Each structure stands twice: as structure tokens, then as C-alpha cells.
Short mmCIF file of C-alpha atoms in Angstrom, two decimals:
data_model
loop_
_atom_site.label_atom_id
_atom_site.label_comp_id
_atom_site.label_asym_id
_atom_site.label_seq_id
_atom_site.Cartn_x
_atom_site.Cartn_y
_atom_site.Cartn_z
CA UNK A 1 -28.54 -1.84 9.96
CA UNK A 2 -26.51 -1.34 12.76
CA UNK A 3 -27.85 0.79 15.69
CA UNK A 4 -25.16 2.51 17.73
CA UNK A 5 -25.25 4.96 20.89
CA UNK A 6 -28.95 3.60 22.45
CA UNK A 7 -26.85 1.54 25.14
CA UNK A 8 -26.33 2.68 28.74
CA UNK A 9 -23.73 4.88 29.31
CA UNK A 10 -20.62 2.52 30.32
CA UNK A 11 -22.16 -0.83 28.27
CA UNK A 12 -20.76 -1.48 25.19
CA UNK A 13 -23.17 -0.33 22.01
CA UNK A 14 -25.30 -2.40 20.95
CA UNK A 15 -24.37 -4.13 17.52
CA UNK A 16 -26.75 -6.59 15.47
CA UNK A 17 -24.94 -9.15 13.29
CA UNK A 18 -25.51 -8.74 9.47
CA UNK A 19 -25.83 -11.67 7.53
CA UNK A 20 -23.42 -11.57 4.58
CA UNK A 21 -22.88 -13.89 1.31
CA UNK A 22 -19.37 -14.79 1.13
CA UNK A 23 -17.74 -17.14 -1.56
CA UNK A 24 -14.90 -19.36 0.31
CA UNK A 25 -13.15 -21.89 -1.10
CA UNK A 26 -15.15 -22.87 -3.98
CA UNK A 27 -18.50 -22.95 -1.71
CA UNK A 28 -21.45 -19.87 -0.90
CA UNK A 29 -22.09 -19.06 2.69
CA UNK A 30 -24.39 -17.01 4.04
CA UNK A 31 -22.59 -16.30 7.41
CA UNK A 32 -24.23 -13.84 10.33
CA UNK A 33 -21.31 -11.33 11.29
CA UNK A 34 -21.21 -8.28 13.42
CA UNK A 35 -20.11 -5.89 11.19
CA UNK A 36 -16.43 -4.78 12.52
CA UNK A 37 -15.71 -7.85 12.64
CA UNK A 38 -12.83 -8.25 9.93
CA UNK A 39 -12.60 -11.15 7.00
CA UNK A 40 -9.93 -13.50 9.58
CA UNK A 41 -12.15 -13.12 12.57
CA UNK A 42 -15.69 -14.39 10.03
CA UNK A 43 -13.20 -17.37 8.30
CA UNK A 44 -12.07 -18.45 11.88
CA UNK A 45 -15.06 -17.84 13.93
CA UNK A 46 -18.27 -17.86 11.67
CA UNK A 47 -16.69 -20.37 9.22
CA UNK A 48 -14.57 -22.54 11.53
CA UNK A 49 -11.82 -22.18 8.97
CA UNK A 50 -8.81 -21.55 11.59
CA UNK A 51 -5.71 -22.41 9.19
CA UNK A 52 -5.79 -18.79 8.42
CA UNK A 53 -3.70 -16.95 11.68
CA UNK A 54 -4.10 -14.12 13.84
CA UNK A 55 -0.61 -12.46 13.52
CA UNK A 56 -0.49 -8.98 14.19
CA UNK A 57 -3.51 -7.92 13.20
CA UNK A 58 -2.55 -4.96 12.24
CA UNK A 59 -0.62 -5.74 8.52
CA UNK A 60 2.35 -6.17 9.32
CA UNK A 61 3.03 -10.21 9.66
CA UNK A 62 1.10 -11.84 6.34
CA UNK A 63 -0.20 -14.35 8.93
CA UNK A 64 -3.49 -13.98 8.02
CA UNK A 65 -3.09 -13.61 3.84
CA UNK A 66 -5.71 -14.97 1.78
CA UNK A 67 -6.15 -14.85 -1.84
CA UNK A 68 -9.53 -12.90 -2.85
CA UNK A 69 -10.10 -13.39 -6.54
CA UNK A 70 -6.38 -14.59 -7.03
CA UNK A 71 -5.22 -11.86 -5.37
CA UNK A 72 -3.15 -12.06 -2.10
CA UNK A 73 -4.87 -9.48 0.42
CA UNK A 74 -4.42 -9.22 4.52
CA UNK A 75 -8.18 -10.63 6.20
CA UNK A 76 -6.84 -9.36 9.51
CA UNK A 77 -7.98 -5.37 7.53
CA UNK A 78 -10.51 -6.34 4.80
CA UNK A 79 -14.08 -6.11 6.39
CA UNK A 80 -16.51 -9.22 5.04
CA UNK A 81 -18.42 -6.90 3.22
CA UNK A 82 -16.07 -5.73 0.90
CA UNK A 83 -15.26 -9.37 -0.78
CA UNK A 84 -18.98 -9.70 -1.43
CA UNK A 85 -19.34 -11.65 -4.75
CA UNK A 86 -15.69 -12.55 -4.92
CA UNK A 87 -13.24 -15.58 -4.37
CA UNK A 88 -11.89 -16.23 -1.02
CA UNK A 89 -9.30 -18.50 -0.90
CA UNK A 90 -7.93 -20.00 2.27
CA UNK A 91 -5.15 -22.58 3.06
CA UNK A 92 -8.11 -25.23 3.34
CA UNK A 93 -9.15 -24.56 -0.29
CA UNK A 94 -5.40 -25.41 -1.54
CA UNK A 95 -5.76 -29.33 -1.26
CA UNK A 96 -7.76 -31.44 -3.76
CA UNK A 97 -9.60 -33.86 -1.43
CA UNK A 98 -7.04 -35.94 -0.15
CA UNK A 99 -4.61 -34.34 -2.35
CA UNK A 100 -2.32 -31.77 -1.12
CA UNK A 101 -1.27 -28.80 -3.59
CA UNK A 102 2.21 -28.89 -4.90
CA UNK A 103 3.29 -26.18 -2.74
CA UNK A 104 2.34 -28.05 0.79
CA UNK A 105 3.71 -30.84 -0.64
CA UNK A 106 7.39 -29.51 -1.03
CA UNK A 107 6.83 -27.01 2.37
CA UNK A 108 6.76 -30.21 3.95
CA UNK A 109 9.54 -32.17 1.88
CA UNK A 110 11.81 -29.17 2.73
CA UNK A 111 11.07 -28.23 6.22
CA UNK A 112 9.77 -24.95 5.17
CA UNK A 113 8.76 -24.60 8.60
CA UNK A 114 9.05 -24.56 12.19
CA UNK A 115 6.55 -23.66 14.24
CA UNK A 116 4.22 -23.05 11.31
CA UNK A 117 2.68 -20.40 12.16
CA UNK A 118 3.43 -18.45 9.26
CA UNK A 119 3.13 -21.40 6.63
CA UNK A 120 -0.81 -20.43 5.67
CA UNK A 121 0.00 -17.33 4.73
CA UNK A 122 3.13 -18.19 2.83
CA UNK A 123 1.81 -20.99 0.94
CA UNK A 124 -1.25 -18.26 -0.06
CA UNK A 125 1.47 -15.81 -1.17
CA UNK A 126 3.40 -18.58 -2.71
CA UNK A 127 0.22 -19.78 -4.45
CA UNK A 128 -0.36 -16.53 -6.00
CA UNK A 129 3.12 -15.54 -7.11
CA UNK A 130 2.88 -19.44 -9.00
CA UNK A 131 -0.30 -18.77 -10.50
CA UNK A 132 1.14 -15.53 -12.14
CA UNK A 133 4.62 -16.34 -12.79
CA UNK A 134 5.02 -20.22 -12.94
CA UNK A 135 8.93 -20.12 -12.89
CA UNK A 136 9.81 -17.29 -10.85
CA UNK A 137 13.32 -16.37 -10.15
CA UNK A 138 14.82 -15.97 -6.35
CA UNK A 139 14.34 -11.72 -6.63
CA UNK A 140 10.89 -12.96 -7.42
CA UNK A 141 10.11 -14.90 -5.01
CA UNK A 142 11.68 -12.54 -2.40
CA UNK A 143 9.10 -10.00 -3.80
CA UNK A 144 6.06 -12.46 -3.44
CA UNK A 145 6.40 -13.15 0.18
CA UNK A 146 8.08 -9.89 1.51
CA UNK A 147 5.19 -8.89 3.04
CA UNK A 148 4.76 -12.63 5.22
CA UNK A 149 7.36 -12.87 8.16
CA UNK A 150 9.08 -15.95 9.36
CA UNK A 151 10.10 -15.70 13.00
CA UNK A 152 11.71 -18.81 13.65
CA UNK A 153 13.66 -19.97 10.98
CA UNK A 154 14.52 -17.46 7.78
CA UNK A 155 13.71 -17.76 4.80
CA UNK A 156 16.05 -20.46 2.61
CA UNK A 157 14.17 -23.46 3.12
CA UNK A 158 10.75 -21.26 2.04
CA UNK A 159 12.36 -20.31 -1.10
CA UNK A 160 13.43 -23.86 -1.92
CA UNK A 161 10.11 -24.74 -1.11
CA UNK A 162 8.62 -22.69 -3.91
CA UNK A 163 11.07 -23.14 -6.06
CA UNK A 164 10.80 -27.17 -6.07
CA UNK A 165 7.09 -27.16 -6.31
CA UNK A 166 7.76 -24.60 -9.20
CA UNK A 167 9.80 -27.45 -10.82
CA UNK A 168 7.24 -29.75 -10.53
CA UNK A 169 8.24 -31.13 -7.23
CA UNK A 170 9.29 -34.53 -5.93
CA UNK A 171 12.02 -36.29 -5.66
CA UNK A 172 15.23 -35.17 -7.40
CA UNK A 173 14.39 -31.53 -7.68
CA UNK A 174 17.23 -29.14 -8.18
CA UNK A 175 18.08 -27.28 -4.90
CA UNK A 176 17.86 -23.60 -5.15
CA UNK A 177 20.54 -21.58 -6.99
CA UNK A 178 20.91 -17.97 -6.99
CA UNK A 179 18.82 -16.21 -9.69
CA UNK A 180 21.38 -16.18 -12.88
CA UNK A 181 22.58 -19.49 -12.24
CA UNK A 182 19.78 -21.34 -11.14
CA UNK A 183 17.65 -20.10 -14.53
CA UNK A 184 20.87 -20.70 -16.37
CA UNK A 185 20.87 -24.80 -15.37
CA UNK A 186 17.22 -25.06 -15.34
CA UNK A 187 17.05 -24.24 -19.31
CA UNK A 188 19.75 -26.75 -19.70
CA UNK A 189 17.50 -29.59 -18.41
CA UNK B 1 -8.79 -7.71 17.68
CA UNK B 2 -11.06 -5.64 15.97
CA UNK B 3 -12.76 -1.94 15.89
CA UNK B 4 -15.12 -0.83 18.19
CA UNK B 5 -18.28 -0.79 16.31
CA UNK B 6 -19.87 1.17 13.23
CA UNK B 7 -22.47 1.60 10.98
CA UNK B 8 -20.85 0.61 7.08
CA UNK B 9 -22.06 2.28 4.65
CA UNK B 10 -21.17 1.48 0.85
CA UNK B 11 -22.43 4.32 -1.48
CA UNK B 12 -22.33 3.40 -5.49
CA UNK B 13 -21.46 7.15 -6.70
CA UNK B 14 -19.40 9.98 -5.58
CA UNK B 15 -22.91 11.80 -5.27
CA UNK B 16 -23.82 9.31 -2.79
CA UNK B 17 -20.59 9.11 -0.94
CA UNK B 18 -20.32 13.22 -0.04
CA UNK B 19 -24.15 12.92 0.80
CA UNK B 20 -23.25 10.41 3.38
CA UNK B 21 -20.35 12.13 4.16
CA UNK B 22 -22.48 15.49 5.06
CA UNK B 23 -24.83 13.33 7.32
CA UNK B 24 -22.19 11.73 9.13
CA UNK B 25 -20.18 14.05 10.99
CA UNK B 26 -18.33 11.48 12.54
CA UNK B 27 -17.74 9.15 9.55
CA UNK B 28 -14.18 8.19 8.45
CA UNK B 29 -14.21 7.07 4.13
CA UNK B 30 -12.78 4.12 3.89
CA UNK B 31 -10.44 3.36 0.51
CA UNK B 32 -7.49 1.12 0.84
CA UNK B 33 -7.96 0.62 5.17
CA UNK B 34 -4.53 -0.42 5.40
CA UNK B 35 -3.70 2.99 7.60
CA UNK B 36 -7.63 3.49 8.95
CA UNK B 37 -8.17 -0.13 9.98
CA UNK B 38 -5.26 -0.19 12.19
CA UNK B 39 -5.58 2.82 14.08
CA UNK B 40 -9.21 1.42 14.29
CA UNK B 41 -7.89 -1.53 15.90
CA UNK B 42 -5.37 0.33 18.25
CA UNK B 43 -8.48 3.02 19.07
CA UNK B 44 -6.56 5.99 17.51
CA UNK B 45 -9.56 6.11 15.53
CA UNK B 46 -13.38 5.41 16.44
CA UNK B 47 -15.51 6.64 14.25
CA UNK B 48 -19.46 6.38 14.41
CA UNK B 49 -19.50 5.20 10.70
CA UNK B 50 -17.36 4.24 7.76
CA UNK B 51 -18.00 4.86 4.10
CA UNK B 52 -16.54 2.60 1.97
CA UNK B 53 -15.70 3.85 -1.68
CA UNK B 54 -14.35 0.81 -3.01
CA UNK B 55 -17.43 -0.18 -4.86
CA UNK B 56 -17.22 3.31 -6.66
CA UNK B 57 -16.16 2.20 -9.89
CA UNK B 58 -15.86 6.06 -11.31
CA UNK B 59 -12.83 6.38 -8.43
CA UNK B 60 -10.18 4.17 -9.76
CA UNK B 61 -8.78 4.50 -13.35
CA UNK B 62 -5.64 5.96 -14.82
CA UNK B 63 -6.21 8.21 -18.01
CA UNK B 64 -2.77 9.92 -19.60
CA UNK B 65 -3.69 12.18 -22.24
CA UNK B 66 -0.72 14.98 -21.81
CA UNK B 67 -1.91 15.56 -18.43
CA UNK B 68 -2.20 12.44 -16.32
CA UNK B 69 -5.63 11.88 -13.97
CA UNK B 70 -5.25 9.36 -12.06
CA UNK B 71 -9.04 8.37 -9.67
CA UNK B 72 -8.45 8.61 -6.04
CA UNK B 73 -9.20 4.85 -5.39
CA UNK B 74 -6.73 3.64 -8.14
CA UNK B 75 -4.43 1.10 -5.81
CA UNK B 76 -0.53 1.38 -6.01
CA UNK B 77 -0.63 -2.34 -7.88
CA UNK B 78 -2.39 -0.86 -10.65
CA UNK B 79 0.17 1.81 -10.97
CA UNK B 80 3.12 -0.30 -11.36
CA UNK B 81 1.00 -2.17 -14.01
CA UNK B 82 0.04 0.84 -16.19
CA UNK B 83 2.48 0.90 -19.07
CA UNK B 84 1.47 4.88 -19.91
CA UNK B 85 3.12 6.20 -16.40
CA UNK B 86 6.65 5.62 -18.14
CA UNK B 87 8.68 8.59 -19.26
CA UNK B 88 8.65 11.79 -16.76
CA UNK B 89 6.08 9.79 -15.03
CA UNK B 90 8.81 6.41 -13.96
CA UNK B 91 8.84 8.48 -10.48
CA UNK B 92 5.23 6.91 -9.77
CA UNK B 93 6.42 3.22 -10.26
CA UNK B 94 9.94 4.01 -8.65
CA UNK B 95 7.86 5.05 -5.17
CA UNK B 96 4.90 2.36 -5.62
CA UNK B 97 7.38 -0.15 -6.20
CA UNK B 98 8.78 0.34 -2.87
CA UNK B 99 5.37 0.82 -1.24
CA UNK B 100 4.92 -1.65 1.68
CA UNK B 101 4.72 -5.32 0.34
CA UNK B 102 2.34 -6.94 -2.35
CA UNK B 103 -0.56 -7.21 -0.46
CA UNK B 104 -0.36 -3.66 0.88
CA UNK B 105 -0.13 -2.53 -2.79
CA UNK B 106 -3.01 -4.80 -3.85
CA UNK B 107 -4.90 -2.44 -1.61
CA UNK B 108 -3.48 0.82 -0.75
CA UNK B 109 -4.70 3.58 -2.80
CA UNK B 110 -3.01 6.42 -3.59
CA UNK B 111 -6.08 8.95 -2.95
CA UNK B 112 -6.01 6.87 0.71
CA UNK B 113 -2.22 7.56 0.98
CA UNK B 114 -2.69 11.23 -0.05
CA UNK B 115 -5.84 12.62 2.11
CA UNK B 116 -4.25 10.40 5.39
CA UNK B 117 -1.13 12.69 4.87
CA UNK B 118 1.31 10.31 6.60
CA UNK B 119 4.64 12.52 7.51
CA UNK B 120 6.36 9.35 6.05
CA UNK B 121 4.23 8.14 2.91
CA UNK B 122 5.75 7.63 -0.21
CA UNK B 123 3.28 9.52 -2.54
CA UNK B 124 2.85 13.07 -0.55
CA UNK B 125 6.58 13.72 -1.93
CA UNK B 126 6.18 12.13 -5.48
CA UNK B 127 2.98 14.82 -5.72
CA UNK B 128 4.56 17.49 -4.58
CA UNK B 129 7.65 17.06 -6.97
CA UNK B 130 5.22 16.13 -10.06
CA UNK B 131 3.27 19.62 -9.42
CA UNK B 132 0.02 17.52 -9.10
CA UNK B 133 -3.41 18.82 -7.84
CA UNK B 134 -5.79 17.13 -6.55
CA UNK B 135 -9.96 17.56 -6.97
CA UNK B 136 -12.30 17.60 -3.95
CA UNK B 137 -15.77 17.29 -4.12
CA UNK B 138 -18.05 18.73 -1.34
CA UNK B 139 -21.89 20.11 -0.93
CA UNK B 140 -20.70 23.20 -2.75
CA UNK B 141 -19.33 21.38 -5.57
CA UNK B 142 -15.67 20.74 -6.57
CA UNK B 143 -12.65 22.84 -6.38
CA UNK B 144 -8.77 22.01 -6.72
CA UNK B 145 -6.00 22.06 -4.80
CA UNK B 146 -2.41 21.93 -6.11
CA UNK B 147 -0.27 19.78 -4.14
CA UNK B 148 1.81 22.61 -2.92
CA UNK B 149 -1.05 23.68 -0.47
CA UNK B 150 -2.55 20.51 -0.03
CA UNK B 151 0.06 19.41 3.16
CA UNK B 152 -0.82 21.33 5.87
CA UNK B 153 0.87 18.91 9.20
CA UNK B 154 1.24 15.95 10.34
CA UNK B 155 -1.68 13.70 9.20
CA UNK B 156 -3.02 16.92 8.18
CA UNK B 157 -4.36 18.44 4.99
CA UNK B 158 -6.11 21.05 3.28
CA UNK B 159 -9.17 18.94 2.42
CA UNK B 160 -12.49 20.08 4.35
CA UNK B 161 -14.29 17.50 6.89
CA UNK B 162 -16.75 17.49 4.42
CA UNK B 163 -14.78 16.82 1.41
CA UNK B 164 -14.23 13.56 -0.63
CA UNK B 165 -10.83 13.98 -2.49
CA UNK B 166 -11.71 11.78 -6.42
CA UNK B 167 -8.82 12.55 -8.61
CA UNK B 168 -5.14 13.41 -8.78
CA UNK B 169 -4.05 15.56 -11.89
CA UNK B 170 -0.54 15.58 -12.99
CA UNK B 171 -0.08 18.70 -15.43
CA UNK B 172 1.37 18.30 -18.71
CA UNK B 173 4.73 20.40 -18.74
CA UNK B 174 6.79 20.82 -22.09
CA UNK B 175 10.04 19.96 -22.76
CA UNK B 176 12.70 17.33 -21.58
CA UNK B 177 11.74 16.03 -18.02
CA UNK B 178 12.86 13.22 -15.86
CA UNK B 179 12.35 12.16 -12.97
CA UNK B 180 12.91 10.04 -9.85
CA UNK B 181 12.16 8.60 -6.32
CA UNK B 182 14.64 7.58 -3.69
CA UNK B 183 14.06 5.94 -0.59
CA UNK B 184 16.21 5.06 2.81
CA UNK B 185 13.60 2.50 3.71
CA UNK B 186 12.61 1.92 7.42
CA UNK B 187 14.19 -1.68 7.83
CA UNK B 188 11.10 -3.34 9.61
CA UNK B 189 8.42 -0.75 8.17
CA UNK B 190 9.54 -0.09 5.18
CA UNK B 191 7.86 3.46 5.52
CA UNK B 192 10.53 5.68 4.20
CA UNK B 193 12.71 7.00 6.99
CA UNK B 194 13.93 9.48 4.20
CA UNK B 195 12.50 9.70 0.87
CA UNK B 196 13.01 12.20 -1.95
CA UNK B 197 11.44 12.67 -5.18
CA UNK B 198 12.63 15.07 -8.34
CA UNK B 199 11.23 16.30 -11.52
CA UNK B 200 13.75 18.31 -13.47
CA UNK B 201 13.46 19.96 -17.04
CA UNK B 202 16.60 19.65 -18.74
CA UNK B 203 17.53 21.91 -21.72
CA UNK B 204 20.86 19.87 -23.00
CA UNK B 205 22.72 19.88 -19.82
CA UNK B 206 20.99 22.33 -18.45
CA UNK B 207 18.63 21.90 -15.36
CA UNK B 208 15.70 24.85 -16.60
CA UNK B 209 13.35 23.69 -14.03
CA UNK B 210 13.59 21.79 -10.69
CA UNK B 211 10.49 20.49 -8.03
CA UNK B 212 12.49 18.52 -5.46
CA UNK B 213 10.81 17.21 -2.31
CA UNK B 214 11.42 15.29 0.86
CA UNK B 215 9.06 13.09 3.12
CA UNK B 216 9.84 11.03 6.15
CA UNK B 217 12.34 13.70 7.57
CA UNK B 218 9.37 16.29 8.00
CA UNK B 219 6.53 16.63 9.53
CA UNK B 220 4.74 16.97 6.39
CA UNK B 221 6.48 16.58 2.74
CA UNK B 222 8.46 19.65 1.76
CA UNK B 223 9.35 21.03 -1.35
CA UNK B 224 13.52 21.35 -1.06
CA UNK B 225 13.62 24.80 -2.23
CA UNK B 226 17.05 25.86 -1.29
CA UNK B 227 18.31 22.32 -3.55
CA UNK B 228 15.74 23.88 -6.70
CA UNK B 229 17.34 27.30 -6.84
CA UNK B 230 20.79 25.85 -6.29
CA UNK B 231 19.80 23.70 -9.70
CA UNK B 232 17.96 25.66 -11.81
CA UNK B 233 19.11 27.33 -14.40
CA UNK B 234 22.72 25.68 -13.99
CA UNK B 235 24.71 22.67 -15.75
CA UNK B 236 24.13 19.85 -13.77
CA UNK B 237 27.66 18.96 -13.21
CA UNK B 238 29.17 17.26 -10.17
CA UNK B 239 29.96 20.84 -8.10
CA UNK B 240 26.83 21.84 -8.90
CA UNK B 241 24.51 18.71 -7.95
CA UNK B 242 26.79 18.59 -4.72
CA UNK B 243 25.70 22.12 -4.05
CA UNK B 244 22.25 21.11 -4.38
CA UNK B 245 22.80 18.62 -2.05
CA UNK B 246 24.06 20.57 0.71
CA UNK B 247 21.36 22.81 -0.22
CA UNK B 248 18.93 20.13 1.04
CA UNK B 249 19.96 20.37 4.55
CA UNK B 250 18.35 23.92 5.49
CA UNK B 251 15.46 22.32 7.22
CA UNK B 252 13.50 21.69 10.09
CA UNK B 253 13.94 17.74 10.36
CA UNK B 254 12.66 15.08 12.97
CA UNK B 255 14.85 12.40 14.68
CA UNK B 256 13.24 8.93 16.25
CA UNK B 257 14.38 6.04 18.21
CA UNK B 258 15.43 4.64 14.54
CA UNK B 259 17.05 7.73 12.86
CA UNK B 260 18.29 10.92 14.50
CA UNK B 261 17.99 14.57 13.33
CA UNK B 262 21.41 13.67 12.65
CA UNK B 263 21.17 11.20 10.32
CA UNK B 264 18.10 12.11 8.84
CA UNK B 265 19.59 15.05 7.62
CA UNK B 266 22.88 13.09 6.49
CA UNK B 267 19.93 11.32 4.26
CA UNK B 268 18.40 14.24 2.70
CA UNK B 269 21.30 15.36 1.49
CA UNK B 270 22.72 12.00 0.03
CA UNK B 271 19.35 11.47 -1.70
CA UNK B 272 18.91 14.31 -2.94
CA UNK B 273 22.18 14.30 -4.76
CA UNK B 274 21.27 10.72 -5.82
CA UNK B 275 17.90 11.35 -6.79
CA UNK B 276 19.10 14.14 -8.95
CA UNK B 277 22.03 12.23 -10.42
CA UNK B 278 19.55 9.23 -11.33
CA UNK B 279 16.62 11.63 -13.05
CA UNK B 280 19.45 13.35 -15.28
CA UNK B 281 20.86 10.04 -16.15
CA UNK B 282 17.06 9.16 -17.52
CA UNK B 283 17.42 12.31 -20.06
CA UNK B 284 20.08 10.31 -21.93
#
């Protein structure tokens, strides 16, 4: 347990790390922690896993969005000890060895980035949104990644992105259409 | 960043949880964390310990049986996926549909939302409007609070330190009611800058009963009861729902670098009137 308030007066507390049993990526570790720490600082620090970014920190950005048990959550406020015995995904976990997911794949075909500082988080969003909806529409797709912010470049080339590795990807996709049309051509394929 | 430091504590029953709770003066219960984590980070908050109910199965779960009980822990995603809140109940997925974005609604509960009493959450208006009342359970048992005394201030309600709010009860009323949630959304937030919320009974064309509130303009939701007794009882035509409208604007309303007293007032009153004008059209 952690002790608190034996320190001198002015120190910081004393904290012991914890060791906690965290599923990431397909693989068990038992990492030590200290206890505030939050699920981004234990993937980056304890886990060396640093494609998931500090934004804000506070749950605003996405930056940091991971997918625990499918679902798309915010590390940067989800203490380790609350995805005991469940799936943590990270952007590391979406290749397949040497094999990069469909959604990296056309990110990078479509410059769905610039700096890239926001691309783990999107792909994780974009990953689940897929998962659930395979052939989402544009409103869609605006829903899924609302919540992950793109400082440098907007939003198009993101939504192109997602929509071509929806398609199946490579060469020759269709380029994005707006929602009636786009759904209307696609059946017509 | 991260909190300063605490002990974590993870009960596995209610019992547990208000046991912990009366041994830990300075604990904070910890349900969604998307409000309590930040202000941890940004040392609003420090507390010695937190007690995390998320592993407190008997907290979450939506049961709609006339009335509507919905567990304090239940998160806002699992509201817009329970097909039994339709009907006079589409004013919960109207406001959890516009809560924050989908990772905030994977996690934010609405007991969280409720007991943190944020002058500009969604759900403290949708309650109030709905005639809900909440249970709290404490060392001298439970007791209930209807929503209408629950709000006491800013970030401030009528649960006790010592209290663990579990459930929020929706009433089962007779008759024809509709009702509906309106938002002017904060553009970077997306907190509600305004946001009003209305369950009417309608007898024909008749408005028989009206709860009408507003959060975001307040310092803690309201219950628009100048717009209610401008309604009720009347035929909700145009002159009339206008009237309710102006009604609206008899309040004591906050301005920010975003929104002025001005404006936010301007709000109330156009959502209101839209808020109405979109519950009555549900009736049909």
C-alpha cells in the first residue's frame, strides 16, 4: 500500500511503486508503477511504448487514445489499475510484424499527417470506429475522431485516410465524397 | 503530468465503498475521472485517497419498468445504446449524444456528472426537467433526494461528505409526455454554454404539465419557472410558446470571456422556445 504524510514537512510524500498486471498489445506485463501515475505515463515510461503522446493531459486533445478492450479511452486519465485484466491496445500493437494495418497504410498514402503528433491517437480512434462500423459514412467518421485534434493540417486528408483503408485500400481507391454521394457510388461498384 | 499522490482504494460493494468513504475524510470516489483527474492534475483537487467504484458491478445498469433507475456508474455510452430510454425518455440520448466526444462518453458516468454538479453539465438540467431523484447511501442508511433540491451551487450539492450517491430514479408520470434537450455548445469545449431541457404533458394541444430547465447560464441548473406557468395549462401555439420564451429570461445569468450575460440570455430564450417547439413536435 501506499504510505502518505510520514515525510518531512516540505519533501514530497513518500510513495512506493505497486506492481500491476497489465495486458498490452497482445502480451502480460507485470510493470512496477507509482500509483498516480496514469495509463500514458506506465505505456511510455514503464513499458517504453512512446507512440502513444502526451497531449494535454488533461482530455481534451485524443493524443494519448488507446483502445482498452476495443474501446477507445484517454490513458492521459485512466489510472493502470483500473484496466487490470483487460486489452490495451496501443499504436505499436496495430502492425502485424512487418506488416502495417490498413489504416497506417493509407495515413501514409494520403498524407494524413504533418507533424504527426496526433496520428497515434487517430489511427486508435480510426481503428475502433472500423472495427464497429466497417463502412462508415463521413458524419461517421466525424463522430469517431471528434474527440482527437489535428493542429496542423485539418481534417480532409484524415477522413480520406479512413475512408480508403475502409475500401480496402491501395491503389485506385475512390477519393472521399460527401456522405449521400459517396455511399451512393460505392454500392454501384 | 500527473496527481500528487494517493492511496487507491477499489472496494467490490457499495457496503465497502461508504465504509471507506467514512474512514477517509479526505477521500474523493472516483467514477468516470474525466472531471476529478484533471483538477487532480491542475491541483484543484488533492485528495489523501481515491475510491474507485468502477469495479462495483451493482452501480451501473439501466432498468425501465414504468419508472426508470438508472445505477450511478452507468456511462453516457451505455445510455445512447439502451433502446428502452426512447419515448418521454429521447431527452437522455438527445443530451448524452452531445456529451463531450466518444471517449469521454465511453467513460463519463452520469452519477459522476451529477454529484460533481458542474454549472455547465449536460445531465443536472435533463434531471431536473425529468423530475428525477436520486438515492444516497451513507452510515445511516439511504435516503432520497429529488432533483429539485439536489443543486445547491456551483459544484455544489445536497449530498453529505459522507454520502455515496448509487441510483437515479426517473418517476413514471401518466399521460402524453415528450420531451427534449437543446444545446448552444461551447465551440472548443463542447460543455454547453446554454443548454435547456423540457418534459411537457400534452392533453391534445394542450400543454397540462411543464418541467423546463436551464444549465450553463447559471450557477447551478434551474428549473425555468416563469417559461412552466407561462405553458401550462395553455395551447401550445406560436404566441404562446413565444411567451414562454420570453418568460425564460427572468433570471440571474453568468457572462464569460466566450458568452456574455447578454447573449447567454439571448440563448435561454431561443432554446427554450426551440426546445419546446421540438418536444411538442415528438407528441405527433
Amino acid at each position: 500500500m501506499t504510505e502518505r504524510g510520514d515525510g518531512v514537512e516540505g519533501m514530497p510524500d513518500p510513495v512506493t511503486k505497486q506492481l500491476t498486471t497489465l495486458r498490452v498489445n497482445g502480451e502480460t506485463h507485470t510493470v512496477a508503477a507509482e500509483p498516480h501515475h496514469t495509463l500514458l505515463e506506465v505505456l511510455r515510461e514503464e513499458l517504453g511504448l512512446t507512440g502513444t503522446k502526451h497531449g494535454c493531459e488533461l482530455g481534451e486533445c485524443g493524443a494519448c487514445t488507446v483502445l482498452v478492450d476495443g474501446v477507445p479511452l484517454l490513458s492521459c486519465l485512466t489510472l493502470p489499475a483500473q484496466v487490470r485484466g483487460m486489452e490495451v491496445t496501443t499504436v505499436e500493437g496495430l502492425a502485424d510484424g512487418p506488416r502495417l494495418h490498413p489504416l497506417q497504410t493509407a495515413f501514409a498514402e494520403e498524407g494524413a499527417a504533418q507533424c504527426g503528433y496526433c496520428t497515434p491517437g487517430m489511427l486508435m480512434a480510426a481503428k475502433a470506429l472500423l472495427d464497429a462500423n466497417p463502412q462508415p459514412t463521413l458524419e461517421d467518421m466525424q463522430q469517431a475522431i471528434a474527440g482527437n485534434l489535428c493542429r496542423c493540417t485539418g481534417y480532409t486528408a484524415i477522413y480520406e485516410a479512413i475512408a480508403k483503408a475502409a475500401s480496402g485500400g491501395g491503389a485506385g481507391a475512390q477519393p472521399l465524397r460527401r456522405t449521400g454521394a459517396g455511399r451512393a457510388s460505392a454500392s454501384h461498384t | 503530468m500527473f496527481p500528487s499522490s494517493f492511496a487507491y482504494h477499489r472496494p467490490a460493494s457499495v457496503e465497502e465503498a461508504v465504509a471507506l468513504i467514512g474512514a477517509n475524510p479526505d477521500a474523493k470516489v472516483l467514477a468516470g475521472g474525466h472531471s476529478l483527474i484533471p483538477a487532480m492534475k491542475l491541483r484543484l483537487a488533492m485528495p489523501e485517497a481515491l475510491i474507485d467504484l468502477n469495479r462495483i458491478d451493482a452501480l451501473r445498469g439501466i432498468s425501465v419498468n414504468g419508472e426508470v433507475t438508472i445505477g450511478a456508474m452507468t456511462t453516457y455510452a451505455q445510455l445512447l445504446d439502451d433502446a428502452g430510454l426512447g419515448g418521454r425518455f429521447t431527452v437522455i440520448h438527445d443530451a448524452a449524444d452531445h456529451v463531450g466526444d466518444v471517449q469521454v462518453r465511453a467513460r463519463g458516468t452520469l452519477g459522476g456528472s451529477i454529484a460533481h454538479a458542474d454549472p455547465a453539465s449536460d445531465f443536472t438540467a435533463v434531471i431536473l426537467a425529468l423530475g428525477a431523484r436520486v438515492t444516497a447511501i451513507g452510515p445511516e442508511g439511504e435516503r432520497t433526494i429529488e432533483a429539485d433540491d439536489l443543486f445547491v451551487d456551483l459544484f455544489t450539492t445536497a449530498l453529505r461528505p459522507d454520502e455515496l450517491l448509487t441510483r437515479i430514479t426517473i418517476p413514471a408520470v401518466a399521460g402524453t409526455v415528450v420531451t427534449a434537450y437543446a444545446k448552444h455548445a461551447h465551440p472548443a469545449s463542447g460543455y454547453p454554454v446554454v443548454g435547456i431541457a423540457a418534459m411537457l404533458t400534452m392533453e391534445g394541444s394542450t400543454v397540462s404539465a411543464a418541467r423546463i430547465a436551464v444549465t450553463g447560464a447559471t450557477s447551478k441548473a434551474t428549473r425555468l419557472t416563469a417559461a412552466e406557468t407561462a405553458l401550462t395549462g395553455q395551447a401550445a401555439d406560436a404566441a404562446v410558446i413565444d411567451r414562454a420564451a420570453a418568460a425564460a429570461e427572468g433570471l440571474e445569468i453568468n457572462g464569460d470571456a466566450y458568452a456574455s450575460e447578454e447573449y447567454r440570455r439571448h440563448l435561454v430564450s431561443v432554446l427554450t422556445g426551440r426546445v419546446i417547439r421540438q418536444a411538442i413536435a415528438r407528441a405527433t
